[in-house]
CSV table of C-alpha atoms and ligand atoms in Angstrom, one decimal:
chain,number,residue,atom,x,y,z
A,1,UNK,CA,0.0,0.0,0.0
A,2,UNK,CA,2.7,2.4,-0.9
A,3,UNK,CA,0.8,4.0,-3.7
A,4,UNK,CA,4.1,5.0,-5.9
A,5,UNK,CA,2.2,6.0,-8.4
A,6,UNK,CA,-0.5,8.3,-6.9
A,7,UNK,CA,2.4,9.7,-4.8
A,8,UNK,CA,3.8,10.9,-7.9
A,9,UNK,CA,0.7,12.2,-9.9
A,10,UNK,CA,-0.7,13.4,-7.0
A,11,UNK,CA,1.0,13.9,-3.7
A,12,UNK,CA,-2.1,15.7,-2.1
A,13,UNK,CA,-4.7,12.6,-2.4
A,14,UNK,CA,-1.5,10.6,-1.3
A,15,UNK,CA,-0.9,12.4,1.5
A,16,UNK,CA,-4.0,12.5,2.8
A,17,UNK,CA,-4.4,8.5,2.4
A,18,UNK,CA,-1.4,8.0,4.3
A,19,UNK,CA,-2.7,10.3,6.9
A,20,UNK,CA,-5.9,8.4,6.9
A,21,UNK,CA,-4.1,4.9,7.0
A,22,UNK,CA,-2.2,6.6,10.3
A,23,UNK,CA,-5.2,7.5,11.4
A,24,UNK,CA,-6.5,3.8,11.5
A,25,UNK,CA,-3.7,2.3,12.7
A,26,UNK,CA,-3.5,4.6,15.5
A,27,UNK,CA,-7.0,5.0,17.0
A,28,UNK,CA,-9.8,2.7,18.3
A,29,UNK,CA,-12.6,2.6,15.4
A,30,UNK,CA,-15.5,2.5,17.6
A,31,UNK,CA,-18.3,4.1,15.3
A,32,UNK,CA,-20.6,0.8,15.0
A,33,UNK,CA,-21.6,1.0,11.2
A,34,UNK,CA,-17.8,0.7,10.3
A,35,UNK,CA,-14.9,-2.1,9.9
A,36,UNK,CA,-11.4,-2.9,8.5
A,37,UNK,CA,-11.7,-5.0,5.4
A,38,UNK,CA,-9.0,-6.8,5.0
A,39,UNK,CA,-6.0,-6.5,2.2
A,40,UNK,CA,-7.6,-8.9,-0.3
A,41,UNK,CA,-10.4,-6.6,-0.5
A,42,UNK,CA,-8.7,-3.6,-0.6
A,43,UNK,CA,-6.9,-4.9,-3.9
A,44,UNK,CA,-10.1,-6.1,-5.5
A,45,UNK,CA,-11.6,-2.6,-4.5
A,46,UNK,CA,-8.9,-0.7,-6.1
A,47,UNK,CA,-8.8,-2.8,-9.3
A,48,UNK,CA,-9.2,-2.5,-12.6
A,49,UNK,CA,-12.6,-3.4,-12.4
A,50,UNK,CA,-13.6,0.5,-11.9
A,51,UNK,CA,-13.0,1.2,-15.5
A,52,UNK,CA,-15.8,-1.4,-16.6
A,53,UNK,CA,-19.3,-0.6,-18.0
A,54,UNK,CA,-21.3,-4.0,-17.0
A,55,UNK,CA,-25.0,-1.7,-17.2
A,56,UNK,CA,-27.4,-4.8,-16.6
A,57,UNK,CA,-26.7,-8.5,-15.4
A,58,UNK,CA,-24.4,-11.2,-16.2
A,59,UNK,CA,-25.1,-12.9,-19.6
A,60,UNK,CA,-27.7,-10.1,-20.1
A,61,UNK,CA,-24.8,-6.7,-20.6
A,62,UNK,CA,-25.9,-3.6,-22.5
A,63,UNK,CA,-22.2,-3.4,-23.0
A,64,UNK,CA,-19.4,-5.6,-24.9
A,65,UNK,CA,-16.6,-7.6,-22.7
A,66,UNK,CA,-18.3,-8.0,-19.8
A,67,UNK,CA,-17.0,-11.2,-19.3
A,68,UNK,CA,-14.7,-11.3,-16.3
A,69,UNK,CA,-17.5,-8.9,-14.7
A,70,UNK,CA,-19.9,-11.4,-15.0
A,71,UNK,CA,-17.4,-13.9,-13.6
A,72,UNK,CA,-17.4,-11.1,-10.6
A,73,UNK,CA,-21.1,-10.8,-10.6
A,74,UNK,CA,-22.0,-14.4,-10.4
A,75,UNK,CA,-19.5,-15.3,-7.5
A,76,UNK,CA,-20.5,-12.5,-5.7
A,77,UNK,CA,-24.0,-13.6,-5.9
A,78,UNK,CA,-23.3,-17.4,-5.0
A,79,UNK,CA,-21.4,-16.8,-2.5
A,80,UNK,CA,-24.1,-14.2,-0.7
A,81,UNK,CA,-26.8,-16.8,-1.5
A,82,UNK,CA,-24.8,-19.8,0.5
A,83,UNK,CA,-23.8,-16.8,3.3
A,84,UNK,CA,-27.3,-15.9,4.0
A,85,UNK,CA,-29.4,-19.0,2.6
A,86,UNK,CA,-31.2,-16.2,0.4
A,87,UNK,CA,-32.9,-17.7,-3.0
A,88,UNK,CA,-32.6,-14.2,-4.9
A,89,UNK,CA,-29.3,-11.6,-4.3
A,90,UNK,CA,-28.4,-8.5,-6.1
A,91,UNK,CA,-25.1,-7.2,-5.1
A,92,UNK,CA,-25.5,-4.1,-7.3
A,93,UNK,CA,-26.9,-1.6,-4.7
A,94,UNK,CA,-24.2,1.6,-4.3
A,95,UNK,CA,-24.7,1.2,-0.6
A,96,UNK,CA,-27.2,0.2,2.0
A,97,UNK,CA,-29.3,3.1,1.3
A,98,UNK,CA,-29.6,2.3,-1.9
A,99,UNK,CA,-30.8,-1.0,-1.2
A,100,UNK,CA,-33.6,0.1,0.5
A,101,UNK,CA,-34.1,2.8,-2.1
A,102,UNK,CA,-34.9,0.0,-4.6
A,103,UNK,CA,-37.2,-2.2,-2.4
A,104,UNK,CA,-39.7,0.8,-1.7
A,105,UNK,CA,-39.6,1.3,-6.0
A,106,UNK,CA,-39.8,-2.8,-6.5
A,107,UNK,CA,-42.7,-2.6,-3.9
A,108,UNK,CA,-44.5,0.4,-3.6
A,109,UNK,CA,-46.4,3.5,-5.0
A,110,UNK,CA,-45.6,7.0,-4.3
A,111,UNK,CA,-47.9,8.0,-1.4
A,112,UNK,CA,-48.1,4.9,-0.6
A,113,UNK,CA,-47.4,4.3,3.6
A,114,UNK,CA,-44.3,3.3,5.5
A,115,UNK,CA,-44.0,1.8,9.0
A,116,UNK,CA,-41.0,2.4,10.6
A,117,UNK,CA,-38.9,2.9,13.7
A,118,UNK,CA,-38.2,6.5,14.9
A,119,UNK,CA,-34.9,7.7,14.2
A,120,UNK,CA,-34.2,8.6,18.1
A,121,UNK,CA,-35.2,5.1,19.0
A,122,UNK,CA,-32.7,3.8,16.6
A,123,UNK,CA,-34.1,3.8,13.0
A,124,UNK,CA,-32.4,5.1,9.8
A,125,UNK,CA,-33.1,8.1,7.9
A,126,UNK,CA,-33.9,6.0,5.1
A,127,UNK,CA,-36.6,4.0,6.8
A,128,UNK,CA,-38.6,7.7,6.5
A,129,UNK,CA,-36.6,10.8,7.9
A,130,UNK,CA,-38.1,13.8,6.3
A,131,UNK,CA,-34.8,15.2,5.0
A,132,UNK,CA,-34.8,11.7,3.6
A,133,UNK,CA,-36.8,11.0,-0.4
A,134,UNK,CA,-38.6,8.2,1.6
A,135,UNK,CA,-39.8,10.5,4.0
A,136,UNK,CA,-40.9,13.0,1.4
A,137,UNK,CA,-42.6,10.5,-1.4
A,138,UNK,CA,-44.2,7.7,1.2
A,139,UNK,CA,-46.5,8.8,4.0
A,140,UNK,CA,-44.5,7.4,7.4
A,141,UNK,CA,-45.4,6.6,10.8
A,142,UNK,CA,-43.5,5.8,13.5
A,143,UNK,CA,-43.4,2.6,16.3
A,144,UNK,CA,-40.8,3.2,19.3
A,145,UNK,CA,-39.0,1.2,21.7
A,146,UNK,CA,-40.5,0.5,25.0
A,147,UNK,CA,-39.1,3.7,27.2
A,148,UNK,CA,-38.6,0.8,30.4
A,149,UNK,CA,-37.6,-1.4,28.5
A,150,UNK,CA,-35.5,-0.4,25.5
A,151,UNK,CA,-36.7,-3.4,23.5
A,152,UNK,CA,-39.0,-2.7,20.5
A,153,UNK,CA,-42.3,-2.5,21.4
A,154,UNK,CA,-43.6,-5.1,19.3
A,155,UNK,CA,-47.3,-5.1,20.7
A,156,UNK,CA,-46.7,-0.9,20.2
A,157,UNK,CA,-46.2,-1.9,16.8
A,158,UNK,CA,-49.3,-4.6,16.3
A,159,UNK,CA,-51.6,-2.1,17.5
A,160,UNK,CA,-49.9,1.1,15.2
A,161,UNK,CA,-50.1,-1.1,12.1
A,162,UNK,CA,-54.0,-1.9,13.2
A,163,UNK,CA,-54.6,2.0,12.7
A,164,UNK,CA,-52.1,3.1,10.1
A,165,UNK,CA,-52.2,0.5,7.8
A,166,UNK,CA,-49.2,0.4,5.8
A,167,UNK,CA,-47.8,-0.9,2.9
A,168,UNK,CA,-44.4,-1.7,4.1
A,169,UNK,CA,-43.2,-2.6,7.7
A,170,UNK,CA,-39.3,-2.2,8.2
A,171,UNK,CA,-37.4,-3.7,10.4
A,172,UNK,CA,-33.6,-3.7,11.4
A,173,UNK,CA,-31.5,-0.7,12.7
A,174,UNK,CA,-28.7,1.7,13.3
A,175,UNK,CA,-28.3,1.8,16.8
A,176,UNK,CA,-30.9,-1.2,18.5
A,177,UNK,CA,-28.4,-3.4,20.6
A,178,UNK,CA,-30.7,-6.0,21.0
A,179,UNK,CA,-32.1,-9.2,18.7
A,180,UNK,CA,-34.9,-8.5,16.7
A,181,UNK,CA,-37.9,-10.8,16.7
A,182,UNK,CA,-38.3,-11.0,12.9
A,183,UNK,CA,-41.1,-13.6,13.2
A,184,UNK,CA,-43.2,-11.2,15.3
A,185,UNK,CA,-42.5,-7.9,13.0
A,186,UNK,CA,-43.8,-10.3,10.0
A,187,UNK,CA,-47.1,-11.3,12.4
A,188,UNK,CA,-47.6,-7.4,12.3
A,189,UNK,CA,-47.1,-7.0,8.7
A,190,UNK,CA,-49.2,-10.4,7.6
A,191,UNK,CA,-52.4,-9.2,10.0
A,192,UNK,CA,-52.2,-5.8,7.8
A,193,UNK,CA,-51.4,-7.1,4.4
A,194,UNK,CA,-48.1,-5.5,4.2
A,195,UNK,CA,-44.6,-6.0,3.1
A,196,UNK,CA,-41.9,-6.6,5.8
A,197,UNK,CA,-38.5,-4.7,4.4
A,198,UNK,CA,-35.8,-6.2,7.2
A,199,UNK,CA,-32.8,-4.1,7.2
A,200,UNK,CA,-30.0,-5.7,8.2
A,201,UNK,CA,-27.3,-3.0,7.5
A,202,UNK,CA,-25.6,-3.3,11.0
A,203,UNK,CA,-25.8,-7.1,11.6
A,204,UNK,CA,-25.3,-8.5,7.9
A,205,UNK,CA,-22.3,-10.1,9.8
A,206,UNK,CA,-24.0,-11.5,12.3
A,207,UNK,CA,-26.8,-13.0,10.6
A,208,UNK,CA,-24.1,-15.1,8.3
A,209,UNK,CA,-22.4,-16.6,11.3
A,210,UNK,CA,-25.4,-17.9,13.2
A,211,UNK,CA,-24.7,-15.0,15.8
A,212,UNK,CA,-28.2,-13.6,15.3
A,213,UNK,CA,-31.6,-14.8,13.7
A,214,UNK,CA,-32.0,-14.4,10.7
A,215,UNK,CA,-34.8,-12.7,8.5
A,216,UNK,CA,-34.2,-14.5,5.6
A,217,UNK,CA,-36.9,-16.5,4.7
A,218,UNK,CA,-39.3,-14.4,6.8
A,219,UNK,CA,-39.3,-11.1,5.9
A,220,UNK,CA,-40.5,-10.5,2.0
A,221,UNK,CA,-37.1,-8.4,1.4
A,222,UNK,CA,-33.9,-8.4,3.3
A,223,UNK,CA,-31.1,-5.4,2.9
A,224,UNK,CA,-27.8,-4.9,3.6
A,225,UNK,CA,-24.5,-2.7,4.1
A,226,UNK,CA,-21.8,-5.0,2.5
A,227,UNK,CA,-18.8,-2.9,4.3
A,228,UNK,CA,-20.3,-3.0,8.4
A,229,UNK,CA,-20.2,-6.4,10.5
A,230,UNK,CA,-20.0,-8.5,7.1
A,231,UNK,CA,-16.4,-6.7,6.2
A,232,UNK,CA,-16.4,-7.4,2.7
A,233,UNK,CA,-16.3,-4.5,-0.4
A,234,UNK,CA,-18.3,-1.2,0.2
A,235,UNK,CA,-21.9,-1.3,-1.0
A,236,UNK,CA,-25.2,-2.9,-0.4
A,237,UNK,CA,-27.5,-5.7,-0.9
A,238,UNK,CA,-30.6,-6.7,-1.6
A,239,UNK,CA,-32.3,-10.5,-0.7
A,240,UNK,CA,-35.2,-12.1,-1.6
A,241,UNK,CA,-37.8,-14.6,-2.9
A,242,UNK,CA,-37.6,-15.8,-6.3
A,243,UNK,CA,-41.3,-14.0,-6.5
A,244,UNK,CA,-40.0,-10.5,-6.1
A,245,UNK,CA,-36.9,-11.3,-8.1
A,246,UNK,CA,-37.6,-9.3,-11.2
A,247,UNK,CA,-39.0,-6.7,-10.0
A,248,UNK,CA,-35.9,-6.0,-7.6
A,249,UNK,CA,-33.6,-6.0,-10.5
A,250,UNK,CA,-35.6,-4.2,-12.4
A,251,UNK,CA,-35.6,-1.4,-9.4
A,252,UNK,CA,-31.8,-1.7,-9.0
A,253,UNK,CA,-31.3,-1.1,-12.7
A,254,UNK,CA,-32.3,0.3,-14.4
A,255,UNK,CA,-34.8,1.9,-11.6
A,256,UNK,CA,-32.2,3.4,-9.4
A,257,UNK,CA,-28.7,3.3,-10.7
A,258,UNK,CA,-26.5,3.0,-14.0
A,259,UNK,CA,-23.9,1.2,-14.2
A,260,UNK,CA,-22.9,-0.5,-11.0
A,261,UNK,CA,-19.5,-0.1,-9.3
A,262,UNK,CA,-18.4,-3.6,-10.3
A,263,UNK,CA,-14.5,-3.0,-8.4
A,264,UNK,CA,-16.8,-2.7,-5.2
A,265,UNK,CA,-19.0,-5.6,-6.4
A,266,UNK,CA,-15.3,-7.4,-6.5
A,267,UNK,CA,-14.3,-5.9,-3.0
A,268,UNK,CA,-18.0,-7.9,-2.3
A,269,UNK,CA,-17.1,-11.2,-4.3
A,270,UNK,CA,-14.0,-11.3,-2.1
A,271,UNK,CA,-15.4,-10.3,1.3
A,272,UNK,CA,-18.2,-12.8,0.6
A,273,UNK,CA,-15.4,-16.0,0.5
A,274,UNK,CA,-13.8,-14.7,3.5
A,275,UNK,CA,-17.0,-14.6,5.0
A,276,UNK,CA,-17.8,-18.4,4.6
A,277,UNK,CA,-14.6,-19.5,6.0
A,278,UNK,CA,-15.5,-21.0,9.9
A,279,UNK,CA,-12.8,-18.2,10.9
A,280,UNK,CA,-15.5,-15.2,10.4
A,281,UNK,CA,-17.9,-17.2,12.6
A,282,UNK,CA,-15.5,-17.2,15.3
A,283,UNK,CA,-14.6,-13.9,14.3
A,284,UNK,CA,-18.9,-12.8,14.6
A,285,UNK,CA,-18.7,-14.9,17.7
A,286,UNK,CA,-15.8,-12.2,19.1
A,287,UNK,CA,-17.4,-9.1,18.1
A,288,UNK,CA,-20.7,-10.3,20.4
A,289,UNK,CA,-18.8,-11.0,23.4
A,290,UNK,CA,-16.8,-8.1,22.9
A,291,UNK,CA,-19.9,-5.7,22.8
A,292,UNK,CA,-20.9,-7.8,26.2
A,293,UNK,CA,-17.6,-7.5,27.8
A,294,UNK,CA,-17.6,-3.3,26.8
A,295,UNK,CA,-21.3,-2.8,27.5
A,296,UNK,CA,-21.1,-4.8,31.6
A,297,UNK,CA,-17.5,-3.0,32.1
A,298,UNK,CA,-19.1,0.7,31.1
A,299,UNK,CA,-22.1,-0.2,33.6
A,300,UNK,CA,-19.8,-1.4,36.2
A,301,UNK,CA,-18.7,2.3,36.4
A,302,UNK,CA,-22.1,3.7,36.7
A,303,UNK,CA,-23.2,4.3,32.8
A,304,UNK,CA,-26.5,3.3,31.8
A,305,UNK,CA,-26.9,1.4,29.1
A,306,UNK,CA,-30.5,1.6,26.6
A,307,UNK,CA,-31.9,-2.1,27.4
A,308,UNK,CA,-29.4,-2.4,29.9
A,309,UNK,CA,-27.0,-4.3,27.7
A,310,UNK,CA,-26.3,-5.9,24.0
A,311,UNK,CA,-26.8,-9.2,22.1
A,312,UNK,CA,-25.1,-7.6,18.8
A,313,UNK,CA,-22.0,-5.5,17.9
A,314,UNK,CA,-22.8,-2.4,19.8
A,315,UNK,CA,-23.6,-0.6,23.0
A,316,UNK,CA,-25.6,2.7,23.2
A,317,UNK,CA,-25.0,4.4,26.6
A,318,UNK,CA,-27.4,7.1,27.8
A,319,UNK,CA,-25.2,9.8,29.6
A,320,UNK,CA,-28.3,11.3,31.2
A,321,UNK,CA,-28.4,9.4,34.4
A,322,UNK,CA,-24.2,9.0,35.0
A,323,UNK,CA,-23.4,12.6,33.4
A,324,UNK,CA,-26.5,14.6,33.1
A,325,UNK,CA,-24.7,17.7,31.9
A,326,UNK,CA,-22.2,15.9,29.1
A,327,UNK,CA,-23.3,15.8,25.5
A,328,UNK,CA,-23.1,13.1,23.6
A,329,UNK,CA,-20.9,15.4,21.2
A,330,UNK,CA,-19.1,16.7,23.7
A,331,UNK,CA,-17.9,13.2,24.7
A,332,UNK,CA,-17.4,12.1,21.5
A,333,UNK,CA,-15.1,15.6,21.1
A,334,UNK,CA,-13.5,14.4,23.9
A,335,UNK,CA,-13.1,10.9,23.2
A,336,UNK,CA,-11.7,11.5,19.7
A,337,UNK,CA,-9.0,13.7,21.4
A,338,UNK,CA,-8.0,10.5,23.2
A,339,UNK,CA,-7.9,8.0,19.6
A,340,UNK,CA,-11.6,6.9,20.5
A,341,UNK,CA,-13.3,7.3,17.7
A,342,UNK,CA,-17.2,6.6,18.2
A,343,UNK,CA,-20.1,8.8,17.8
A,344,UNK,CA,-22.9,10.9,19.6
A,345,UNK,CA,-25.9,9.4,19.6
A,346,UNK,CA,-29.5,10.4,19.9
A,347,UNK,CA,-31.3,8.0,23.0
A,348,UNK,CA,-35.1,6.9,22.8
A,349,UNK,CA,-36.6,9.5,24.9
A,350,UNK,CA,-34.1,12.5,23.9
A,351,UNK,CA,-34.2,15.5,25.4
A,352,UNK,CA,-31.0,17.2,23.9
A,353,UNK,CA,-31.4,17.2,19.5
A,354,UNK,CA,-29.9,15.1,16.8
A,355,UNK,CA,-26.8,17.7,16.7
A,356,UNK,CA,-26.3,17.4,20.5
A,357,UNK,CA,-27.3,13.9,21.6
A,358,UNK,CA,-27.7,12.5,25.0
A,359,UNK,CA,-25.9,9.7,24.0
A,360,UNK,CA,-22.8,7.5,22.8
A,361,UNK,CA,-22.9,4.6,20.4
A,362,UNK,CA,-20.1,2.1,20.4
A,363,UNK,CA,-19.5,-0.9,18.1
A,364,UNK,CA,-16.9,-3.2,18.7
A,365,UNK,CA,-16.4,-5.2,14.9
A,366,UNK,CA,-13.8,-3.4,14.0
A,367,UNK,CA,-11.4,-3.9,17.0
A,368,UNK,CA,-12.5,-7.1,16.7
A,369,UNK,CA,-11.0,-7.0,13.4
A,370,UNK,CA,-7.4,-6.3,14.7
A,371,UNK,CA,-7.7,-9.2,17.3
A,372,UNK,CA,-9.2,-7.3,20.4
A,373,UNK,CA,-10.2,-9.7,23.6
A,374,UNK,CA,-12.5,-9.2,26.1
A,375,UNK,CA,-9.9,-8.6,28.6
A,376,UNK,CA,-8.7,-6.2,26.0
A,377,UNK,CA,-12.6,-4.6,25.0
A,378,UNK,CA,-12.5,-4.4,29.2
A,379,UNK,CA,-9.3,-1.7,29.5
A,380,UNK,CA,-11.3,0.0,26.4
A,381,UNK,CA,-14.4,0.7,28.6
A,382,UNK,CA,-12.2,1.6,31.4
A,383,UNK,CA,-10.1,4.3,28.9
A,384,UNK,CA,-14.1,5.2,27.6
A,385,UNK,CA,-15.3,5.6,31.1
A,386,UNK,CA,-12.2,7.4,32.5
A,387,UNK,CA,-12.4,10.0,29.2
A,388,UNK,CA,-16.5,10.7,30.3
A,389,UNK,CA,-16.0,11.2,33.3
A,390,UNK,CA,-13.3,13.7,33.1
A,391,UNK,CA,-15.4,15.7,30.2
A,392,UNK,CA,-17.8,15.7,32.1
A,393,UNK,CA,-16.2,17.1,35.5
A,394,UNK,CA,-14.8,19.6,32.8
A,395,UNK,CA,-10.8,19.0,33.3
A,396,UNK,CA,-10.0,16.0,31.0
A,397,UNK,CA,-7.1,17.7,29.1
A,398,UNK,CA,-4.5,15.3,30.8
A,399,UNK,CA,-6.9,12.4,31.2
A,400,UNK,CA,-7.5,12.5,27.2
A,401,UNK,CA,-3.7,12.9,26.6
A,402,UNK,CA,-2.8,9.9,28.9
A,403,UNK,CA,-5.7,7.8,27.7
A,404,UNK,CA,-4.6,8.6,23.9
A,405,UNK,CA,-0.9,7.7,24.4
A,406,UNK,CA,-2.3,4.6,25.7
A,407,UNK,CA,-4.6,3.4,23.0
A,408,UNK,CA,-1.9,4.5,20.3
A,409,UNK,CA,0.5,1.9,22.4
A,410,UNK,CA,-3.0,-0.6,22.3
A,411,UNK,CA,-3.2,-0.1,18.9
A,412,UNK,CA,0.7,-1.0,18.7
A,413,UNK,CA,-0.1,-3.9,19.9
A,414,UNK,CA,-3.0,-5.4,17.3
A,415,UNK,CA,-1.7,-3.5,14.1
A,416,UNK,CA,-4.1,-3.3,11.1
A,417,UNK,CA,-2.3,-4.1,8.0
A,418,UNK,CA,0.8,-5.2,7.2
A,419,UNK,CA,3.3,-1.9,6.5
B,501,LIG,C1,-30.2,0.4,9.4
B,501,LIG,C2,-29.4,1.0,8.4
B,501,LIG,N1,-29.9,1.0,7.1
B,501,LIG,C3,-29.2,1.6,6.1
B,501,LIG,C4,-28.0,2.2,6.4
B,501,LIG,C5,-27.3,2.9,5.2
B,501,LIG,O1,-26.2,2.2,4.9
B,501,LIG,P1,-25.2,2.9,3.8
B,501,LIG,O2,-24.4,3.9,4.5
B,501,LIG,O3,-24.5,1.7,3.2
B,501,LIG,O4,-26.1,3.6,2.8
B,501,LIG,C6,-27.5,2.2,7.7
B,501,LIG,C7,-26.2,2.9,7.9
B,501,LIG,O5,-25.6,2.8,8.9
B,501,LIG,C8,-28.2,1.6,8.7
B,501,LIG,O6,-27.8,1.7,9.9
């Protein structure tokens, strides 16, 4: 990864890559939605493959010499159909977003109604936000999590679908630390007539190794981030039956997008085998106990925790009991300043605004990545903690430099890539 050649056509860009790659190696990537793919990917991501037209699907090109792209294509494909047991895949989604963006055109009408979760209680602007087109063209309500509980309030839901009666039910989201009952989401959506979108942006990882349930095979459409838990090439995904298998394809392309990015469908193809060896189950295994070991060691020193806990790849802490005058931002100011890089996070219930959340979201795959342990995730929360509570007693300046010279020496210690 010396890019010679960038270096010398443009020592800017290269500059600011190696800066980048410093900044990896050197800080804790917290922020749950992200990971470290691995070398392999990387190549296939910065390949050749970016200079290829491939509008359409392999064997059926609008283009001429498509052929190693449909060889790309079609592995991609197979190996996303064995990894998540789905009967359709198209791995030609830009991103996760996307994804979605082609379900609600495969199965809906403009005006037509969304059911989603609100964004505070851990939805995604795409599931409905206004500043979001699916909150502008579909008419959206909203179910929440229990406020004792900080599980989804399924029977909540049930009784909101009763009155709203939507099209489309979605499920899955960006900071929910808990496992989703698919089974009871499609109960809600059957009893209504509706679709069931489950997104599983966050915990596409998990769901291939066993670690959580999966929706596949329940849900009418399943989506997916390709670059989060699952660590394979940037993009997104989209699953489902063989019954809505034209028309998603048709709402990929040429609904939504032109020619797909078929280097990232490589940087997919490639993630995808590494994914199906029993390695990433152990790996998946890791990243749960991880976000177990981080979430009971932040509690130990008095943070609360929505739900309480985690059965995925994250923790989202509610600062409002522990540190009722701390940001979320400021926190995650402060945190940054120490090589912790997570993010402020609205909490269900929020009293601050999306801009100034009372919380912090932390995920733990891509630590988990560069080999991180429980007993290691343990000294993280106790680095987390000591950073919080120093912000928040407002005279952290040598707390965050200790706690950063300590996590670039952790981060010595389980190195990223090979220099
Ligand atoms: C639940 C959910 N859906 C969709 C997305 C969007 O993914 P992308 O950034 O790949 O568009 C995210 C992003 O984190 C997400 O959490």
């Amino acid at each position: 990864m010396d890019h010679e050649n960038l270096r010398t056509v443009d020592p800017a860009v290269a500059d600011a890559l190696a800066g980048e790659r410093t900044r990896q190696e050197e800080t804790l990537a917290m922020i749950a939605s992200e990971n470290h793919v691995s070398e392999a990917v990387l190549e296939a991501q910065g390949s050749v493959l970016t200079n290829k037209y491939a509008e359409g699907y392999p064997g059926a090109r609008y283009y001429a010499g498509c052929e190693y792209a449909d060889e790309v294509e079609v592995l991609a494909v197979e190996r996303a159909m064995e990894l998540w047991g789905a009967e359709h895949v198209n791995v030609q989604p830009h991103s996760g977003t996307q994804a979605n963006q082609a379900v609600y055109f495969a199965a809906l009408d403009p005006g037509d109604k969304i059911l989603s979760l609100e964004l505070n209680h851990g939805g995604h602007l795409s599931h409905g936000h206004p500043a979001n087109f699916t909150g502008q063209v579909y008419e959206v309500e909203q179910y929440q999590v229990d406020p004792e509980t900080g599980y989804i309030d399924y029977e909540g839901l049930h009784e909101i679908a009763e009155e709203f009666d939507p099209d489309i039910i979605v499920s899955g989201y960006s900071a929910y630390p808990r496992t989703v009952d698919w089974e009871r989401i499609q109960d809600a959506a059957e009893a209504v007539d509706a679709y069931h979108l489950a997104d599983i942006a966050h915990i596409t990882g998990l769901v291939a190794a066993g670690v959580h349930p999966s929706p596949v095979g329940v849900a009418d459409f399943v989506t997916g981030s390709t670059h989060k838990t699952i660590r394979a090439g940037r993009g997104g995904i989209v699953m489902c039956d063989e019954e809505h298998a034209d028309d998603i394809d048709k709402a990929v392309f040429p609904g939504g997008q032109g020619g797909p990015l078929m280097h990232n469908v490589a940087g997919k193809a490639v993630g995808f085998k590494e994914a199906l060896e029993p390695e990433f189950d152990e790996y998946a295994r890791q990243v749960v106990d991880n976000a177990r070991v981080l979430g009971d060691t932040l509690a130990d020193h008095g943070l609360s925790l929505v739900s309480g806990g985690t059965d995925n790849h994250l923790v989202l802490v509610d600062l409002r009991e522990s540190h009722p005058d701390l940001s979320g931002g400021d926190a995650e100011d402060a945190l940054a300043a120490a090589n912790v890089v997570l993010n402020g996070n609205t909490v269900p219930g929020e009293t601050r605004s999306p801009f100034d959340p009372s919380g912090i979201r932390a995920g733990t795959a891509g630590l988990t990545t560069r080999g991180f342990d429980e007993d290691a995730m343990r000294e993280v929360g106790d680095l987390i903690h000591r950073v919080v509570d120093a912000t928040a007693a407002g005279d952290h300046e040598d707390v965050v430099y200790e706690v950063g010279e300590r996590v670039v020496e952790l981060c010595g210690e389980y190195p990223l890539y090979e220099r």
